Structure formats: C-alpha cells, structure tokens
Amino acid sequence: MNILLIIYAIFALFPLLWMVMISFKADTEVFTTTFIFNPTLSNYKEVLLRSDYVRYITDSLIVSGGAVLVSVIVGVPAAYALARYNFPRKEELAFQILSFKFAPEILVVLPLFMLYQKMGLYDSYIGLIWVYQLISLPLLIWVVRGYFEDISVEIEYAAQVDGYPWYQIFFKMLIPLIKPGLVSSALLAFIFSWNSFTFPLILASSKVYPVTVAITKYLGTDTARYGNLAVAATVSALPAIVFALFIQKHLVRGLSFGAVKG
C-alpha cells in the first residue's frame, strides 16, 4: 500500500516538479527532457524584477483575502442562524446559498459586467472582492453550519444560566469549538478565490490585475515564453501552499470532520 501511495505521489507531483525545473532552464533548454541542465535565475529576474508581477501577486492577495474576510464576517453568523433557528423554508434557503457555488461563472459574468459599469465597480478592488465572495461564502457557510449543529445547545443554555451575555458565549465558547472547520473552509475559500479566472478577466482591466489573468501575458499569439510562464505559475502557487502547510493540522481535522458530516 505504501509503495502504491509513493507511486501516486510521484505521479501527482511530477508536473509541479517539471514546472519548477523549467523555471530554472534557459530558453535553449526548455524543450529538453533531461534532468541535467545548467540552472539559471534569468527567468526569475525577468518576471520578478523587470515586470509588475509582484504587483499582480499583491492584487490577488488583496481581493482573495478581502473576499475571505467578508465571507467570515457574513458567513459565520449566517451559519449559526441556519444551525440553531427554525424558520420557514430554511433548508430551501440553505440550498439556494450552496447553489451559488455550483453556478458557472460565465452564467452571471455578463450581467455583472453591465451592472459594474453602471455602478462604478468595474476594475476596482471592492468590485472583485464583492464578486469573489460569491465563490467563497457558500462553502464557508455549509462547512461551519455543520460544526455549529455538532455543538450541543445545552452548552449555550448553561452559559446563559451562569450569566454570560450572548456575545461572550458566541466569541469565547462557540468560535474556538468551530475553529478547525472555520480555518479549513477559509483556506479552501481563499484557494477558490485565488484560482478564479473568469471574473477578473471580464470585470477587471488595468487598475486591478490578479495573477491568474496576469500569467496570460506570457502567452503570445505566435509564441510563448515558457521559462517566464513557469516562474509566474510557480510563484502564484506558493501562497496557497504556504498557507496549507502552516495550518496543516487544522486543515486535516477540519476536512475530515466535514467529510464525515457530508
């Protein structure tokens, strides 16, 4: 079993390894298929020092991080309400929220483009943060809702009897208990927002330029700069990988619980 897992890991990680290798190759060696070559940093200097790629990374961090922040502020109370309160058509509302996650981006991007032009949100941070939360909010609500449902309501009743106000019960008791699910869902929401391509391609132009769209600058109509493209793709993958490794403990636990609840 371990040998099969190792073979699968090599198979899954090989494209990433090959991409990193290309990023260190000169243009004359890009199409060679050997592991032995003369590494160079010229592609990294071209992308990171002689272009605006750092600005594109910053734009992606701002809009993706902003979308996750909005989703947490809005989604956690919404998840609590869906878990604790009974009101007409609650399940229909919850499914309607989840359906936003599965709706194709191309289905809504044209109406949004026309609305953004009228409202002055086109090519702005606020506009992209607002539309990115359509991707991140449904996932966060559904994962966190399951964690709230798993917490016994008697804990809240006991705290109320002891005289604790609602905000202390919510922030000091419930939030720590749902921390694994909140962290894992926030990370997934960040990755989904970070990888979004259609929304920034249509709803942004020059003032805001997320990295997923900026990478296409290295693809010309008649040629492609594969070395620069490999550097751009490698650097763009780093934030999500670093965040995932940094919160690996919470991520594994949160996704495991989420899988059981699902």
mmCIF file of C-alpha atoms in Angstrom, residues 66-233:
data_model
loop_
_atom_site.group_PDB
_atom_site.id
_atom_site.type_symbol
_atom_site.label_atom_id
_atom_site.label_comp_id
_atom_site.label_asym_id
_atom_site.label_seq_id
_atom_site.Cartn_x
_atom_site.Cartn_y
_atom_site.Cartn_z
ATOM 1 C CA GLY A 66 -10.774 40.554 1.293
ATOM 2 C CA ALA A 67 -13.286 38.040 -0.064
ATOM 3 C CA VAL A 68 -12.418 35.538 2.688
ATOM 4 C CA LEU A 69 -12.688 38.282 5.346
ATOM 5 C CA VAL A 70 -16.138 39.314 4.077
ATOM 6 C CA SER A 71 -17.195 35.663 3.920
ATOM 7 C CA VAL A 72 -16.111 35.031 7.530
ATOM 8 C CA ILE A 73 -17.856 38.177 8.840
ATOM 9 C CA VAL A 74 -21.076 37.369 6.984
ATOM 10 C CA GLY A 75 -20.884 33.588 6.820
ATOM 11 C CA VAL A 76 -20.283 32.645 10.475
ATOM 12 C CA PRO A 77 -23.440 34.396 11.802
ATOM 13 C CA ALA A 78 -25.406 33.045 8.821
ATOM 14 C CA ALA A 79 -24.178 29.507 9.522
ATOM 15 C CA TYR A 80 -25.108 29.879 13.190
ATOM 16 C CA ALA A 81 -28.621 31.065 12.276
ATOM 17 C CA LEU A 82 -29.120 28.150 9.872
ATOM 18 C CA ALA A 83 -27.904 25.701 12.528
ATOM 19 C CA ARG A 84 -29.777 26.992 15.553
ATOM 20 C CA TYR A 85 -33.027 28.630 14.432
ATOM 21 C CA ASN A 86 -36.076 27.157 12.726
ATOM 22 C CA PHE A 87 -37.871 29.366 10.248
ATOM 23 C CA PRO A 88 -39.959 28.732 7.123
ATOM 24 C CA ARG A 89 -38.047 27.438 4.082
ATOM 25 C CA LYS A 90 -34.753 27.222 5.993
ATOM 26 C CA GLU A 91 -33.449 24.255 4.019
ATOM 27 C CA GLU A 92 -34.502 25.824 0.715
ATOM 28 C CA LEU A 93 -32.573 28.974 1.661
ATOM 29 C CA ALA A 94 -29.504 26.928 2.632
ATOM 30 C CA PHE A 95 -29.591 25.023 -0.664
ATOM 31 C CA GLN A 96 -30.066 28.289 -2.565
ATOM 32 C CA ILE A 97 -26.880 29.641 -0.943
ATOM 33 C CA LEU A 98 -24.992 26.456 -1.839
ATOM 34 C CA SER A 99 -26.241 26.614 -5.446
ATOM 35 C CA PHE A 100 -24.293 29.864 -5.917
ATOM 36 C CA LYS A 101 -21.103 27.785 -5.518
ATOM 37 C CA PHE A 102 -22.022 25.441 -8.367
ATOM 38 C CA ALA A 103 -23.328 28.107 -10.748
ATOM 39 C CA PRO A 104 -20.950 28.568 -13.723
ATOM 40 C CA GLU A 105 -19.136 31.891 -13.565
ATOM 41 C CA ILE A 106 -19.811 32.519 -17.244
ATOM 42 C CA LEU A 107 -23.544 32.396 -16.474
ATOM 43 C CA VAL A 108 -23.506 35.598 -14.398
ATOM 44 C CA VAL A 109 -20.407 37.423 -15.547
ATOM 45 C CA LEU A 110 -22.071 39.329 -18.416
ATOM 46 C CA PRO A 111 -24.911 40.812 -16.265
ATOM 47 C CA LEU A 112 -22.335 41.615 -13.596
ATOM 48 C CA PHE A 113 -20.146 43.352 -16.189
ATOM 49 C CA MET A 114 -23.041 45.613 -17.223
ATOM 50 C CA LEU A 115 -24.007 46.310 -13.598
ATOM 51 C CA TYR A 116 -20.413 47.036 -12.601
ATOM 52 C CA GLN A 117 -20.064 49.510 -15.489
ATOM 53 C CA LYS A 118 -23.167 51.371 -14.259
ATOM 54 C CA MET A 119 -22.238 51.246 -10.556
ATOM 55 C CA GLY A 120 -18.580 52.212 -10.952
ATOM 56 C CA LEU A 121 -17.339 48.880 -9.553
ATOM 57 C CA TYR A 122 -15.595 47.764 -12.750
ATOM 58 C CA ASP A 123 -11.831 47.323 -12.396
ATOM 59 C CA SER A 124 -11.855 48.014 -8.641
ATOM 60 C CA TYR A 125 -10.788 46.093 -5.529
ATOM 61 C CA ILE A 126 -14.263 46.389 -3.998
ATOM 62 C CA GLY A 127 -15.877 45.046 -7.146
ATOM 63 C CA LEU A 128 -13.679 41.938 -7.278
ATOM 64 C CA ILE A 129 -13.919 41.332 -3.516
ATOM 65 C CA TRP A 130 -17.702 41.518 -3.793
ATOM 66 C CA VAL A 131 -17.856 39.027 -6.651
ATOM 67 C CA TYR A 132 -15.191 36.709 -5.159
ATOM 68 C CA GLN A 133 -17.283 36.252 -2.026
ATOM 69 C CA LEU A 134 -19.907 34.619 -4.261
ATOM 70 C CA ILE A 135 -17.331 31.832 -4.627
ATOM 71 C CA SER A 136 -16.125 31.649 -1.027
ATOM 72 C CA LEU A 137 -19.240 32.387 1.062
ATOM 73 C CA PRO A 138 -21.409 29.299 0.230
ATOM 74 C CA LEU A 139 -18.611 26.833 1.046
ATOM 75 C CA LEU A 140 -17.836 28.537 4.341
ATOM 76 C CA ILE A 141 -21.489 28.657 5.423
ATOM 77 C CA TRP A 142 -22.097 24.969 4.721
ATOM 78 C CA VAL A 143 -18.945 23.728 6.448
ATOM 79 C CA VAL A 144 -19.314 25.964 9.518
ATOM 80 C CA ARG A 145 -23.037 25.201 9.797
ATOM 81 C CA GLY A 146 -22.207 21.531 10.316
ATOM 82 C CA TYR A 147 -19.849 22.411 13.164
ATOM 83 C CA PHE A 148 -22.474 24.556 14.908
ATOM 84 C CA GLU A 149 -25.005 21.727 14.594
ATOM 85 C CA ASP A 150 -22.499 19.358 16.222
ATOM 86 C CA ILE A 151 -22.219 21.552 19.345
ATOM 87 C CA SER A 152 -24.831 20.745 21.972
ATOM 88 C CA VAL A 153 -27.221 23.639 22.531
ATOM 89 C CA GLU A 154 -27.217 22.765 26.278
ATOM 90 C CA ILE A 155 -23.736 24.318 26.476
ATOM 91 C CA GLU A 156 -25.207 27.671 25.485
ATOM 92 C CA TYR A 157 -28.137 27.257 27.881
ATOM 93 C CA ALA A 158 -25.765 26.509 30.761
ATOM 94 C CA ALA A 159 -23.662 29.583 29.947
ATOM 95 C CA GLN A 160 -26.805 31.736 29.842
ATOM 96 C CA VAL A 161 -27.844 30.421 33.251
ATOM 97 C CA ASP A 162 -24.390 31.358 34.564
ATOM 98 C CA GLY A 163 -24.985 34.909 33.387
ATOM 99 C CA TYR A 164 -22.789 35.098 30.306
ATOM 100 C CA PRO A 165 -24.052 37.555 27.642
ATOM 101 C CA TRP A 166 -24.634 36.210 24.132
ATOM 102 C CA TYR A 167 -21.524 37.771 22.612
ATOM 103 C CA GLN A 168 -19.236 36.128 25.170
ATOM 104 C CA ILE A 169 -20.915 32.771 24.543
ATOM 105 C CA PHE A 170 -20.528 33.201 20.803
ATOM 106 C CA PHE A 171 -16.970 34.505 20.650
ATOM 107 C CA LYS A 172 -15.358 32.807 23.677
ATOM 108 C CA MET A 173 -17.147 29.435 23.597
ATOM 109 C CA LEU A 174 -18.536 28.663 20.154
ATOM 110 C CA ILE A 175 -15.872 30.190 17.893
ATOM 111 C CA PRO A 176 -12.998 28.167 19.494
ATOM 112 C CA LEU A 177 -15.072 24.988 19.116
ATOM 113 C CA ILE A 178 -15.620 25.544 15.374
ATOM 114 C CA LYS A 179 -12.033 26.713 14.774
ATOM 115 C CA PRO A 180 -10.916 23.638 12.717
ATOM 116 C CA GLY A 181 -13.862 23.922 10.356
ATOM 117 C CA LEU A 182 -13.555 27.707 10.125
ATOM 118 C CA VAL A 183 -9.835 27.562 9.328
ATOM 119 C CA SER A 184 -10.153 24.782 6.745
ATOM 120 C CA SER A 185 -13.154 26.349 5.000
ATOM 121 C CA ALA A 186 -11.468 29.784 4.996
ATOM 122 C CA LEU A 187 -8.360 28.266 3.381
ATOM 123 C CA LEU A 188 -10.417 26.491 0.720
ATOM 124 C CA ALA A 189 -12.355 29.709 0.126
ATOM 125 C CA PHE A 190 -9.042 31.556 -0.313
ATOM 126 C CA ILE A 191 -7.786 28.958 -2.805
ATOM 127 C CA PHE A 192 -11.028 29.053 -4.814
ATOM 128 C CA SER A 193 -10.881 32.864 -4.904
ATOM 129 C CA TRP A 194 -7.171 32.860 -5.752
ATOM 130 C CA ASN A 195 -7.750 30.481 -8.693
ATOM 131 C CA SER A 196 -10.699 32.395 -10.140
ATOM 132 C CA PHE A 197 -10.051 33.365 -13.764
ATOM 133 C CA THR A 198 -13.301 34.314 -15.496
ATOM 134 C CA PHE A 199 -14.387 37.035 -13.062
ATOM 135 C CA PRO A 200 -11.122 39.034 -13.059
ATOM 136 C CA LEU A 201 -10.725 38.515 -16.825
ATOM 137 C CA ILE A 202 -14.091 40.215 -17.518
ATOM 138 C CA LEU A 203 -14.539 42.515 -14.513
ATOM 139 C CA ALA A 204 -11.013 43.983 -14.255
ATOM 140 C CA SER A 205 -8.626 45.607 -16.658
ATOM 141 C CA SER A 206 -5.589 47.649 -15.639
ATOM 142 C CA LYS A 207 -6.121 49.049 -12.124
ATOM 143 C CA VAL A 208 -6.625 45.577 -10.604
ATOM 144 C CA TYR A 209 -4.798 42.693 -12.244
ATOM 145 C CA PRO A 210 -4.955 39.348 -10.379
ATOM 146 C CA VAL A 211 -2.213 36.861 -11.042
ATOM 147 C CA THR A 212 -4.416 34.319 -12.845
ATOM 148 C CA VAL A 213 -5.028 36.854 -15.606
ATOM 149 C CA ALA A 214 -1.502 38.297 -15.497
ATOM 150 C CA ILE A 215 0.000 34.889 -16.355
ATOM 151 C CA THR A 216 -1.616 35.074 -19.803
ATOM 152 C CA LYS A 217 0.696 38.000 -20.645
ATOM 153 C CA TYR A 218 3.457 35.445 -21.209
ATOM 154 C CA LEU A 219 1.390 33.663 -23.855
ATOM 155 C CA GLY A 220 1.695 35.433 -27.191
ATOM 156 C CA THR A 221 -0.288 34.844 -30.366
ATOM 157 C CA ASP A 222 2.631 33.206 -32.153
ATOM 158 C CA THR A 223 4.973 32.193 -29.333
ATOM 159 C CA ALA A 224 5.142 31.584 -25.600
ATOM 160 C CA ARG A 225 7.867 32.396 -23.096
ATOM 161 C CA TYR A 226 7.778 29.072 -21.275
ATOM 162 C CA GLY A 227 10.523 29.930 -18.803
ATOM 163 C CA ASN A 228 8.765 33.101 -17.665
ATOM 164 C CA LEU A 229 5.428 31.298 -17.686
ATOM 165 C CA ALA A 230 6.833 28.574 -15.414
ATOM 166 C CA VAL A 231 8.163 31.200 -12.988
ATOM 167 C CA ALA A 232 4.803 33.014 -12.916
ATOM 168 C CA ALA A 233 2.914 29.767 -12.297
#
